[in-house]
XYZ file of C-alpha atoms in Angstrom:
633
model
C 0.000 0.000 0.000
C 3.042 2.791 0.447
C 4.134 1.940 -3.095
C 0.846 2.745 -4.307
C 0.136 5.987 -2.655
C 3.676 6.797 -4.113
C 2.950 5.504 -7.406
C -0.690 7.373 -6.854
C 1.181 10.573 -5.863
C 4.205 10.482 -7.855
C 1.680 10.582 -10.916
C -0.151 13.315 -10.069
C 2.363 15.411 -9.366
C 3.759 14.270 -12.700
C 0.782 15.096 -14.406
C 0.575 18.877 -12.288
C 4.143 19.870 -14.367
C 2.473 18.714 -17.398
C -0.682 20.856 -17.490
C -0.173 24.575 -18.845
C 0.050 27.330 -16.416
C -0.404 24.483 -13.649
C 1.638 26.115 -10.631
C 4.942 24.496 -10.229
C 6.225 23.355 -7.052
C 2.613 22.794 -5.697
C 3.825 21.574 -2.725
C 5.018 25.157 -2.155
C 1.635 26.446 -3.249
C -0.095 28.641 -0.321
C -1.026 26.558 2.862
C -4.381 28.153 3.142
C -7.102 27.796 0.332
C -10.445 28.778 0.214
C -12.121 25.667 1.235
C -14.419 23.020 -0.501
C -15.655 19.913 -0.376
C -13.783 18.088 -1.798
C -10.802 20.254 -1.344
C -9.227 21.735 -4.282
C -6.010 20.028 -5.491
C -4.009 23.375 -6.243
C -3.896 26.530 -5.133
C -1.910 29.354 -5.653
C -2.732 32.835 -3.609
C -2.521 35.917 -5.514
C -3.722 39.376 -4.424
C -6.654 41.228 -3.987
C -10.575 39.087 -4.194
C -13.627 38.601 -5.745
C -16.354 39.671 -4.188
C -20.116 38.494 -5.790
C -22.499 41.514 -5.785
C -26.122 42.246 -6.985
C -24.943 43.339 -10.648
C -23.137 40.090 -11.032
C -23.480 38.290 -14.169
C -22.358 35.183 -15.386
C -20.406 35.696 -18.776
C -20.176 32.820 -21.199
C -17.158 33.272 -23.713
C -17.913 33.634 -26.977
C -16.088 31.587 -28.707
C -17.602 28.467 -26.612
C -21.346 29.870 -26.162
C -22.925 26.841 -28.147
C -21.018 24.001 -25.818
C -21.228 25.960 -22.398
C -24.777 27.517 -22.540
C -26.596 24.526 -20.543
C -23.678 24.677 -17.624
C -24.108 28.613 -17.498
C -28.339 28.374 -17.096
C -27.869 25.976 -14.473
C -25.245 28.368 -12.335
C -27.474 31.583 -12.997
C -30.322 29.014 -11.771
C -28.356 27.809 -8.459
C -26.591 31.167 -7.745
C -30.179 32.724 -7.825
C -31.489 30.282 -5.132
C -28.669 30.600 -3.200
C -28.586 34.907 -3.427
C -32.369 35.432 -3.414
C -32.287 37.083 -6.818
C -32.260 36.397 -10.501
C -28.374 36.235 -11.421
C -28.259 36.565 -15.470
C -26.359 34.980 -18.693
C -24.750 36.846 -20.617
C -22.587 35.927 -24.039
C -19.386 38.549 -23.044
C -16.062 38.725 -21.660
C -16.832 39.021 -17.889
C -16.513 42.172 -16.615
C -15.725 43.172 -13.078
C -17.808 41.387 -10.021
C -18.938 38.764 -12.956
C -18.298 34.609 -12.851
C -16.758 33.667 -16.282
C -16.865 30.936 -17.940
C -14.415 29.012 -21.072
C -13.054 26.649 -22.762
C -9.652 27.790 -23.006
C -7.989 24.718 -20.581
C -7.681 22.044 -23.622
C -4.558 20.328 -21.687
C -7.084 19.695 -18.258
C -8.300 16.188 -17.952
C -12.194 16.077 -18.705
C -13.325 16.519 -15.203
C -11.065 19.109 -14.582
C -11.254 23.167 -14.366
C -9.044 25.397 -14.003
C -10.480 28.540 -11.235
C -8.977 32.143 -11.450
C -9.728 34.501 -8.508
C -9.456 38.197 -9.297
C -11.466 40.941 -9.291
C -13.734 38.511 -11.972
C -13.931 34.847 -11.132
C -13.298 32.514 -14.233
C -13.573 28.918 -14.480
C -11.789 27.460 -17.477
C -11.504 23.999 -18.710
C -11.193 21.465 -21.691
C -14.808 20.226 -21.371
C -18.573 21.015 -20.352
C -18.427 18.777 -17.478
C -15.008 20.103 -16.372
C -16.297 23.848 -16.436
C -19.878 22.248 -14.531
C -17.438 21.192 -11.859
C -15.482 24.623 -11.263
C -19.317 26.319 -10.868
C -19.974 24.044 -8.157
C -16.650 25.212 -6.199
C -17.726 28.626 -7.360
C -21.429 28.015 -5.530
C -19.634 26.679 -2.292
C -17.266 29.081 -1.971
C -19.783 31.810 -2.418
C -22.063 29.989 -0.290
C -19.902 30.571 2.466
C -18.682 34.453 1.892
C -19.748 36.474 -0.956
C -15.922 37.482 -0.915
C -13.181 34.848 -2.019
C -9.517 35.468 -1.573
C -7.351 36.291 -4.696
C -5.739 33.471 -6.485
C -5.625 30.346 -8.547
C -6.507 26.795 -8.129
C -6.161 23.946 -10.347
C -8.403 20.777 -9.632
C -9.146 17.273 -10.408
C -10.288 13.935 -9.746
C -8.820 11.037 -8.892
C -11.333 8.641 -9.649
C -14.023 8.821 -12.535
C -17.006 6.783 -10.594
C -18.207 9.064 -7.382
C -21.664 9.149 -6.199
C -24.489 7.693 -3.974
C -26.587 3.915 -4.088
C -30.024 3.663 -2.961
C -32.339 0.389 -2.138
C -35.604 1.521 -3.898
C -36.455 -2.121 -4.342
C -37.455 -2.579 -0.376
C -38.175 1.334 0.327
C -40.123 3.812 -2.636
C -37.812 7.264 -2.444
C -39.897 9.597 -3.277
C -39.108 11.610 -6.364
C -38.536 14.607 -4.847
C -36.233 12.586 -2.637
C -34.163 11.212 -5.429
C -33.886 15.253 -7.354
C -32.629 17.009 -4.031
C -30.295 14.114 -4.383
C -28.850 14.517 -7.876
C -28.277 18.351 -7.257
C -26.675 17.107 -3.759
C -24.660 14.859 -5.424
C -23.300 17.451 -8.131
C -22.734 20.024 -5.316
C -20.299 17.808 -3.711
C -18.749 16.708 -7.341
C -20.349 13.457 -7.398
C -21.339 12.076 -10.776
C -23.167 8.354 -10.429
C -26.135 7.572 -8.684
C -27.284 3.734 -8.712
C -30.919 3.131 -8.808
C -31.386 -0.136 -7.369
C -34.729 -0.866 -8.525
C -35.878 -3.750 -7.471
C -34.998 -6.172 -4.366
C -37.111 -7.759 -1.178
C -40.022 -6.120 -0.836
C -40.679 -3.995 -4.764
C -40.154 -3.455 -8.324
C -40.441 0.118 -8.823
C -40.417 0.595 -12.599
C -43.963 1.089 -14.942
C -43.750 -1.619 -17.175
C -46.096 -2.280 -20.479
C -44.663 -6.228 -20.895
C -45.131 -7.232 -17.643
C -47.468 -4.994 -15.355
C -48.065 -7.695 -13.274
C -44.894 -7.331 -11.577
C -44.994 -3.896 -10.467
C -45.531 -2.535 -7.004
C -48.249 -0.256 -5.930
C -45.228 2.502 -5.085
C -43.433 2.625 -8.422
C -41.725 5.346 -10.744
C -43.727 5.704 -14.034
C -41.510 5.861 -17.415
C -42.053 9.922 -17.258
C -40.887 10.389 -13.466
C -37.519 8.340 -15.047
C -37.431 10.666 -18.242
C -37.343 13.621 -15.946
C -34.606 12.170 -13.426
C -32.560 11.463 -16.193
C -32.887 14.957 -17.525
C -32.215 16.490 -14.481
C -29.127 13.926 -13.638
C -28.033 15.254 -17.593
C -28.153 18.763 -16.474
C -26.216 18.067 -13.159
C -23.212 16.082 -14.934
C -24.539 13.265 -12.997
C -25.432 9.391 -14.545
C -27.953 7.541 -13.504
C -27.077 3.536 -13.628
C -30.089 1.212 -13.451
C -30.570 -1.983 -12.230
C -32.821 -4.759 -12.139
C -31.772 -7.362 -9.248
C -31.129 -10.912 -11.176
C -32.159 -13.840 -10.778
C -32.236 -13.374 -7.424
C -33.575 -10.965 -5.044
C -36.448 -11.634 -7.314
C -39.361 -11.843 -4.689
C -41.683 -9.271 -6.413
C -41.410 -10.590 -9.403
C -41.870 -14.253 -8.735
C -45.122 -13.167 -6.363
C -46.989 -12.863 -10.080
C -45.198 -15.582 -11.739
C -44.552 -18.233 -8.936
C -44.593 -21.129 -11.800
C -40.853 -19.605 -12.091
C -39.631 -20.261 -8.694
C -36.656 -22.274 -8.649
C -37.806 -25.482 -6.750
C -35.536 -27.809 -4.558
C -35.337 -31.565 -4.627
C -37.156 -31.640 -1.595
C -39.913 -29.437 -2.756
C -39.486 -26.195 -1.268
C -39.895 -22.952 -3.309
C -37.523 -20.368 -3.278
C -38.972 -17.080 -2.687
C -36.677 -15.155 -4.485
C -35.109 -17.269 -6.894
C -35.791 -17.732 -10.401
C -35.470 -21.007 -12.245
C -33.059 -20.618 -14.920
C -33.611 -24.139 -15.889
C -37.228 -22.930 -17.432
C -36.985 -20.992 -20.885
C -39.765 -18.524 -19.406
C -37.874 -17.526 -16.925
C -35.220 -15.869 -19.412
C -38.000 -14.268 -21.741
C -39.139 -12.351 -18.631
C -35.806 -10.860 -17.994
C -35.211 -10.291 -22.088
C -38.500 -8.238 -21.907
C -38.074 -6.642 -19.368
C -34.163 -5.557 -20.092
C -35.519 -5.322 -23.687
C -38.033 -2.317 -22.366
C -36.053 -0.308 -20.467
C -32.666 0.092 -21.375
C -34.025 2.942 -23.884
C -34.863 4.857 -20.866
C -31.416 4.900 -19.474
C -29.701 6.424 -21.774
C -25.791 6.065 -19.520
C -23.711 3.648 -20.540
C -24.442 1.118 -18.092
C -27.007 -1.561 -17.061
C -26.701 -3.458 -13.995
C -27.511 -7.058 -13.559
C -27.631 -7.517 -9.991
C -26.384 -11.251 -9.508
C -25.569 -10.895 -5.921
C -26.449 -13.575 -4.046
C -28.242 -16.439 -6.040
C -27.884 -20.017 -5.073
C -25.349 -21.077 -2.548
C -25.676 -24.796 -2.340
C -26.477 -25.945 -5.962
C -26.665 -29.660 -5.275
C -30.308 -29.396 -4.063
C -31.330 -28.014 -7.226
C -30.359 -30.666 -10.012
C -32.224 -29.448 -13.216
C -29.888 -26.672 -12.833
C -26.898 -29.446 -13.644
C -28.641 -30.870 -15.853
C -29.874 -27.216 -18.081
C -25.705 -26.218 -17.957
C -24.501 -29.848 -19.562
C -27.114 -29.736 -22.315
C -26.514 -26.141 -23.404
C -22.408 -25.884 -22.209
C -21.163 -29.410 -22.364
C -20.672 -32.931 -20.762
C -18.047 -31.252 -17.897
C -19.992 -28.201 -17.308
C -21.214 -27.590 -13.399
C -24.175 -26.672 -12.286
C -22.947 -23.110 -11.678
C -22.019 -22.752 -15.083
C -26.074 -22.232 -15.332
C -25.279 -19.135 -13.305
C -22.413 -18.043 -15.199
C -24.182 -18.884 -18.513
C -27.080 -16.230 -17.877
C -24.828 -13.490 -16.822
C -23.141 -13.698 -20.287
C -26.664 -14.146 -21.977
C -27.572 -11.393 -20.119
C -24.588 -9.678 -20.809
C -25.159 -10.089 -24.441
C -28.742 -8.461 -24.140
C -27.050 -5.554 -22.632
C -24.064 -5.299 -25.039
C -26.795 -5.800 -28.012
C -28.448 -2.207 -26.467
C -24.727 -0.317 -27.391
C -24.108 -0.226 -22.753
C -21.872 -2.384 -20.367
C -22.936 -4.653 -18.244
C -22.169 -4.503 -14.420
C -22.982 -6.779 -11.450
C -21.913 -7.628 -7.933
C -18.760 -9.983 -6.928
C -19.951 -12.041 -4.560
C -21.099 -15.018 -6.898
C -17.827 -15.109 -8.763
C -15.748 -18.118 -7.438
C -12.790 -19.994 -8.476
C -12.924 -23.482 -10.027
C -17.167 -23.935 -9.531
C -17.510 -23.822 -13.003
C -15.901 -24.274 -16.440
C -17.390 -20.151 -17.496
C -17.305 -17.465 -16.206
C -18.299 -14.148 -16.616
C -17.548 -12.054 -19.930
C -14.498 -9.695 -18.922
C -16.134 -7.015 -20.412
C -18.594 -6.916 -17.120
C -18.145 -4.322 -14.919
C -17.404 -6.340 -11.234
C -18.903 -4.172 -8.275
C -16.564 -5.892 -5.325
C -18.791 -5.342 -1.835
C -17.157 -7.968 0.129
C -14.834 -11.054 0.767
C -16.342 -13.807 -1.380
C -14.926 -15.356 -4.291
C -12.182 -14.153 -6.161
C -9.924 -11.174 -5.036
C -10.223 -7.706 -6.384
C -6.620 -8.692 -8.205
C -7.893 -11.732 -9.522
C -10.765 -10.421 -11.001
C -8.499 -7.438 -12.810
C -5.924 -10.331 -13.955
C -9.642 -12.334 -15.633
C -10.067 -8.354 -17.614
C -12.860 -7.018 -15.390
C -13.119 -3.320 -14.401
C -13.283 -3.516 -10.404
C -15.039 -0.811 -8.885
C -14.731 -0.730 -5.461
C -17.897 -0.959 -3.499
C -17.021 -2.241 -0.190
C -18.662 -2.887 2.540
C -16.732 -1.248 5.175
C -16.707 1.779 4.833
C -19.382 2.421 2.095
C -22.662 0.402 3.584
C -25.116 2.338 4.987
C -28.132 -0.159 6.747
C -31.088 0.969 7.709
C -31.878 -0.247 11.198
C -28.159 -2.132 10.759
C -24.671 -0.915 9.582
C -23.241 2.410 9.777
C -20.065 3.396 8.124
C -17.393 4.935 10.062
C -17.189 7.743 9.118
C -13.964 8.747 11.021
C -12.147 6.094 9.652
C -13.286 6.624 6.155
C -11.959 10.439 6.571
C -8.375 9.333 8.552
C -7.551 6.105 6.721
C -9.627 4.221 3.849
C -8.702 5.403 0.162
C -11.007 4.768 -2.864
C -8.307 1.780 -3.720
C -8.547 -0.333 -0.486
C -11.286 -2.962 -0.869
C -12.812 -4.919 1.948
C -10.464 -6.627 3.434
C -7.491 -4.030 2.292
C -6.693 -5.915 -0.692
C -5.795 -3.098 -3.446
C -5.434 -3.524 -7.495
C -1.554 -3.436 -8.648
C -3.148 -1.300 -11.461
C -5.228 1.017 -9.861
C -6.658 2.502 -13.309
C -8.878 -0.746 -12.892
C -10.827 1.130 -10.588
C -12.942 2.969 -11.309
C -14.281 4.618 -8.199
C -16.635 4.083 -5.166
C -20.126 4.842 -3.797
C -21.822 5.103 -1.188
C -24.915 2.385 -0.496
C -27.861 2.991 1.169
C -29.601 -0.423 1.914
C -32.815 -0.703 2.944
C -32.790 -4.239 4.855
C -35.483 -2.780 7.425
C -37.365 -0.155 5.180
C -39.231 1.514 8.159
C -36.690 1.498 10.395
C -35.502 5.423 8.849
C -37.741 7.943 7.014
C -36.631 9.809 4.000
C -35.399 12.708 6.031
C -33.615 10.570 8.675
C -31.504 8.704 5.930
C -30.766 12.462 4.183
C -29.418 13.364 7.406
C -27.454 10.004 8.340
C -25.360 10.040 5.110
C -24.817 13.866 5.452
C -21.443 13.393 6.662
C -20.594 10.127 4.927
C -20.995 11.263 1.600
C -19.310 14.238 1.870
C -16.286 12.331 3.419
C -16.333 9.805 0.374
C -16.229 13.155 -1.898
C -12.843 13.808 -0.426
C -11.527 10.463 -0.692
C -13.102 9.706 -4.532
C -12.023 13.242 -5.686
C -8.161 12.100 -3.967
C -7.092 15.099 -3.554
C -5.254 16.157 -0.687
C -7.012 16.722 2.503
C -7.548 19.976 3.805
C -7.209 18.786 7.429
C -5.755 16.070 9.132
C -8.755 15.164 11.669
C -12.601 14.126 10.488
C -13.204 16.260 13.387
C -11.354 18.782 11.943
C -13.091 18.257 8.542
C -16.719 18.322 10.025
C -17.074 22.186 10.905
C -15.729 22.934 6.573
C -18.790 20.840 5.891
C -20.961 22.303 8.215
C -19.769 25.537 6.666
C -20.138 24.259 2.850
C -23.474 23.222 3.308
C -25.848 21.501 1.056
C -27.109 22.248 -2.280
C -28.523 25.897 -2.742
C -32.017 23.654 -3.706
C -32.118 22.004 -0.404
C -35.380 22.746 1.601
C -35.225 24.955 4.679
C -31.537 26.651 3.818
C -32.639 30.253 5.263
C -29.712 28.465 8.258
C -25.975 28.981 8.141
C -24.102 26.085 9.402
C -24.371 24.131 13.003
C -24.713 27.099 15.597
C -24.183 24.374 18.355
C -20.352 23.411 16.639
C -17.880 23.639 19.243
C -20.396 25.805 21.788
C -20.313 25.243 25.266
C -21.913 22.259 26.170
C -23.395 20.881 29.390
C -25.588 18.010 30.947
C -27.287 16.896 33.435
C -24.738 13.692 34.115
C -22.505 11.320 32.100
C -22.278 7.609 32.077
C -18.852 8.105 32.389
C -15.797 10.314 31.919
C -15.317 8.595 28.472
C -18.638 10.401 27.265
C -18.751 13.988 28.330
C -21.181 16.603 27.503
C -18.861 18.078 24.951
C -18.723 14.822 22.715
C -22.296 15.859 21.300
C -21.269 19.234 19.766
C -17.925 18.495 18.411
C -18.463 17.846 15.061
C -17.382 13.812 15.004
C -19.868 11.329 14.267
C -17.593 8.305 16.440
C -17.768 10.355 19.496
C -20.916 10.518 22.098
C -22.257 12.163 25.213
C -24.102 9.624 27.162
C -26.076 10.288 30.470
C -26.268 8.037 33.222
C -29.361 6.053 33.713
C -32.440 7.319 34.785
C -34.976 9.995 34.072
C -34.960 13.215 33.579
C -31.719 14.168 31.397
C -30.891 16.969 29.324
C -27.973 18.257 27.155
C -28.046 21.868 27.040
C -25.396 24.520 25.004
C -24.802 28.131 25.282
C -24.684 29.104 21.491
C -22.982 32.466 22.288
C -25.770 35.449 21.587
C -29.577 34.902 20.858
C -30.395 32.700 17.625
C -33.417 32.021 15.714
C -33.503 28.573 15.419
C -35.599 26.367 12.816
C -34.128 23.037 12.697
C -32.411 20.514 15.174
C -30.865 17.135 14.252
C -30.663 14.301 16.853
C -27.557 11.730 16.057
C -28.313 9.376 18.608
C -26.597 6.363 19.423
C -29.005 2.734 20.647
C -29.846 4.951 23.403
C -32.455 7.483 22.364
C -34.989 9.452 24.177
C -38.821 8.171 23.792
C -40.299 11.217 25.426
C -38.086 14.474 24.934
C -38.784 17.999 24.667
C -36.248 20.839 22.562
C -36.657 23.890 24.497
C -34.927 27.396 24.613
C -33.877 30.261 26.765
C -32.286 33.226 26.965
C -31.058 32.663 30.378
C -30.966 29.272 31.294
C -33.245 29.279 33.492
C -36.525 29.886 31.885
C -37.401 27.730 29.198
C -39.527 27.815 26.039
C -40.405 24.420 24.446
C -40.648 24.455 20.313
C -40.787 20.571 20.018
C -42.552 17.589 22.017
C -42.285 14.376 21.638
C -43.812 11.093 23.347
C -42.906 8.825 20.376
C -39.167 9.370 19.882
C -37.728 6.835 17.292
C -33.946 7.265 17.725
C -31.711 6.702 14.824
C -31.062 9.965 13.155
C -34.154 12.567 13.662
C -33.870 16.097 11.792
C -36.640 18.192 13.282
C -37.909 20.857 11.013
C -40.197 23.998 10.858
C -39.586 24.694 14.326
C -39.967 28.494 15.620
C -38.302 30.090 18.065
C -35.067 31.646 19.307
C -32.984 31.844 22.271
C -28.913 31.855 23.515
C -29.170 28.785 25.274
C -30.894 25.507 24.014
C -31.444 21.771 25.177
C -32.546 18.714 24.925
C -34.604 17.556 27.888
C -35.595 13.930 28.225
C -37.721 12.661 30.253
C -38.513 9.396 29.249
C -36.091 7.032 28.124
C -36.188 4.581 24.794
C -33.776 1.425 26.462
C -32.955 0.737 29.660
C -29.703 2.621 29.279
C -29.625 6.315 29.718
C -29.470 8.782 26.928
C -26.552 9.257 24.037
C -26.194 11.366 21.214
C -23.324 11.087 18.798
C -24.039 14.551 17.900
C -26.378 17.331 18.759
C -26.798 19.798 15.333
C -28.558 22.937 15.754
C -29.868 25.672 12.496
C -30.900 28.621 12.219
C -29.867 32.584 11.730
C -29.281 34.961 13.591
């Protein structure tokens, strides 16, 4: 692993002398730039700033009007939200106060831009989605201050594949849901959501072949049309996928003649029998009717997590020697419909992907087309090496630290931040090529589909996704700490389309902080407000307990998230004060669900503000990784 991040670094720096105007001797660059998340990968100070104002403009050059007119509507549309006003377009050199946009970078790699701080700001680059991804440092930056220090920065990625995976097969996101998520995603320069779109408990797509199939919550072919275009507006792709041939439980609910049957009789539930020729013209129609509305250049199989013990099922031994020979095993019959299905796929002009876990050494005489994308989540089967040295594409979706389980797995954050890079799998096996990754995600999985609302899951992967930005984007850190890192994304924000964003950042960050008791001295007060999801106050046990802070003068506040740990409060109140001694209550509670809870609309304002519980959810006391407060002054 050292001689990769020296190979890793070693290259980019390589690559920084190559591009023109690229500062040299970026390791002498200025130790303080204006920060983003991710954090830029150059920067250079120079003098004076830029400061946005209400005559700014953005100015399209000329000479590139045609190619960058979409990516200059969309930053007039987002700089609008985010200032309160109309901001417009304009096909001119930028003048002063104005945000400029070119071309004029042809040597920067595609996602890359090139951002010039003077008294205009100018994004330059060598393509459409490098200049979309210099406006989106140019909205956080101005998000923060409508001034930005003088200077130039020069920024890539590291990896190509950086996004977010959600479980719509066992819980319907709403559509609204799934846009805030796309522009979230570009904010943070994230490019690939995964639509898993059927699993468990749903199949969520219209379908004119086989309506039978389709779950009462379900996105119709227009609600995908309109994702798609707004994912094509954001620079973000949209990869689809249809869990087979298992996982297959909605499906097989209308056709149960295609469950794949044991020798002693029992019916799988979520199985199909690819021993039965019906069973493949199901998936052919239904691949066949919607990879035109996808139009990426990927389709995802599923194949996670089909048979394990293939000796109870022996007409699938007997389907692989009459179509792949006398030798052939019955988990060729596996292997054979990933490469028919791959074929189907291919046929439609995209690449196939699918998870790792069913691809095993010397169970069969295939195995799967090397052309397949391999999505490696965890330790079964072949290595991430091995399956590079067959001529797959590895992308690394592992489960540590990139799983996010409703009522189940969290990742760690922390560790994610400090330690795990987008090339160390599960395990901490790595690639000797690392070009054979292309990236991570991370998964939201939706085991126990009540167990988090919509708002609760936008909340819990807050921090993680903004910590897998850093690490995807590779470049380097702008602090050392994830507790360090926490108050610049508190500060960056979210999207300037995200509901309710009247609030700066976390007024209780770093505030005094006090209870009513702690378990022990391992969990103090403090723990709740410091910005780091692996730390926790806890109180001891018994009722009443509160967590109060001092946020420094009087705020108006209008939104409170609750991190807590298994410990939560069944009956709590959120009060206020201006003196800490009178108190105001702007939420009640008697049906607290713990998990992550992000309390909106509330009214009210005060200098001091607590939580105050007075019944408890366990038998243990109360704990709270992290107590978030919003609002303005």
């Amino acid at each position: 692993m050292r001689l990769l991040r020296f190979l890793i670094a070693a290259a980019c720096a390589v690559f920084a002398l190559t591009v023109p105007g690229a500062p040299a001797h970026a390791a002498r660059a200025a130790a303080a730039p204006p920060q983003t998340v991710p954090a830029l990968r150059q920067w250079t100070a120079g003098a004076g700033a830029y400061t946005f104002t209400a005559a700014t403009r953005v100015a399209v050059d000329p000479a590139y009007a045609d190619r960058l007119s979409d990516e200059a509507a969309t930053l007039a549309e987002d700089l609008g939200a985010q200032a309160g006003r109309g901001v417009a377009v304009v096909t001119a050199a930028p003048a002063p106060g104005d945000i400029g946009l070119t071309l004029g970078d042809p040597a920067l790699p595609a996602e890359g831009y090139r951002l010039t701080v003077a008294d205009t700001l100018t994004v330059s680059a060598a393509t459409d989605t490098g200049a979309f991804n210099g406006t989106r440092s140019v909205l956080q930056l101005l998000h923060r201050s409508a001034s930005v220090p003088g200077g130039t920065a020069v920024d890539w990625p590291t990896k190509a594949e950086r996004g977010l995976m959600v479980d719509q097969g066992r819980k319907f996101f709403t559509v609204d849901w799934l846009k805030r998520h796309i522009k979230e995603l570009a904010y943070l320069k994230l490019n690939t959501f995964h639509f898993h779109l059927s699993d468990t408990f749903g199949f969520r797509l219209e379908s004119a072949t086989h309506p039978e199939i389709v779950s009462a919550d379900h996105y119709t072919k227009q609600d995908i049309a309109d994702l798609v275009s707004l994912g094509r507006k954001y620079h973000v792709t949209i990869v689809p996928e249809i869990d087979t041939p298992g996982h297959m439980n909605a499906v097989l609910a209308a056709h149960p003649e295609l469950r794949l049957k044991s020798n002693s009789g029992a019916l799988s539930p979520d199985f199909i029998d690819l021993s039965l020729p019906a069973s493949y013209a199901l998936v052919k129609d239904l691949v066949g009717e919607y990879l035109p509305l996808f139009p990426g250049p990927y389709w995802h199989i599923g194949a996670d997590e089909y048979v394990t013990d293939y000796t109870k099922y022996p007409q699938l031994l007997d389907y692989a020697r009459a179509h792949y020979g006398a030798n052939a095993t019955a988990k060729d019959t596996y292997y054979g419909f990933v490469n028919w299905a791959d074929a189907l796929v291919r046929a439609g002009g995209k690449t196939t992907r699918m998870w790792n876990d069913g691809i095993k050494s010397g169970d069969g005489t295939l195995g799967p087309n090397a052309a397949i994308v391999v999505e490696y989540w965890y330790t079964y089967g072949l290595t991430p090496q091995q399956l590079a040295a067959a001529g797959h594409i590895v992308a690394n979706e592992s489960w540590t630290p990139t799983y996010y389980v409703l009522g189940g797995a969290k990742p760690d954050t922390k560790w994610m931040y400090e330690t795990w890079t987008a090339d160390r799998f599960e395990g901490g096996g790595a690639l000797s090529d690392p070009e054979k990754n292309p990236g991570s995600l991370l998964h939201v999985w939706c085991d126990n589909p009540t167990a988090e609302s919509e708002d609760q899951i936008a909340a819990g992967i807050m921090y993680p996704l903004r910590a897998l930005a850093q690490q995807t984007w590779g470049t380097p850190k702008p602090v050392a700490t994830y507790a360090a890192f926490t108050p610049i994304v508190a500060a960056v924000g979210h999207n300037p389309a995200w509901p309710g964003l009247a609030q700066p950042g976390n007024l209780a960050l770093g505030r005094p902080t006090t209870a009513s008791s702690t378990e022990t001295a391992d969990f103090p007060a403090a723990s709740a407000t410091d910005g780091d999801g692996a730390t926790r106050w806890s109180s001891a046990y018994a009722d009443p307990q509160w967590l109060q802070v001092d946020l420094g003068a009087v705020r108006r506040v209008d939104r409170v998230v609750l991190r807590w740990e298994a410990a939560y409060g069944k009956s709590f109140r959120v009060q206020l004060s201006d003196d800490a001694t009178t108190w105001r209550t702007v939420y009640s509670t008697t049906a607290g669900s713990g998990a992550v809870q992000d309390l909106t609309g509330l009214t009210g304002s005060g200098r001091h503000i607590r939580v105050y519980g007075t019944r408890r959810g366990t038998t243990y006391g109360y704990s709270l990784y992290e107590f978030e407060v919003y609002g303005s002054p």
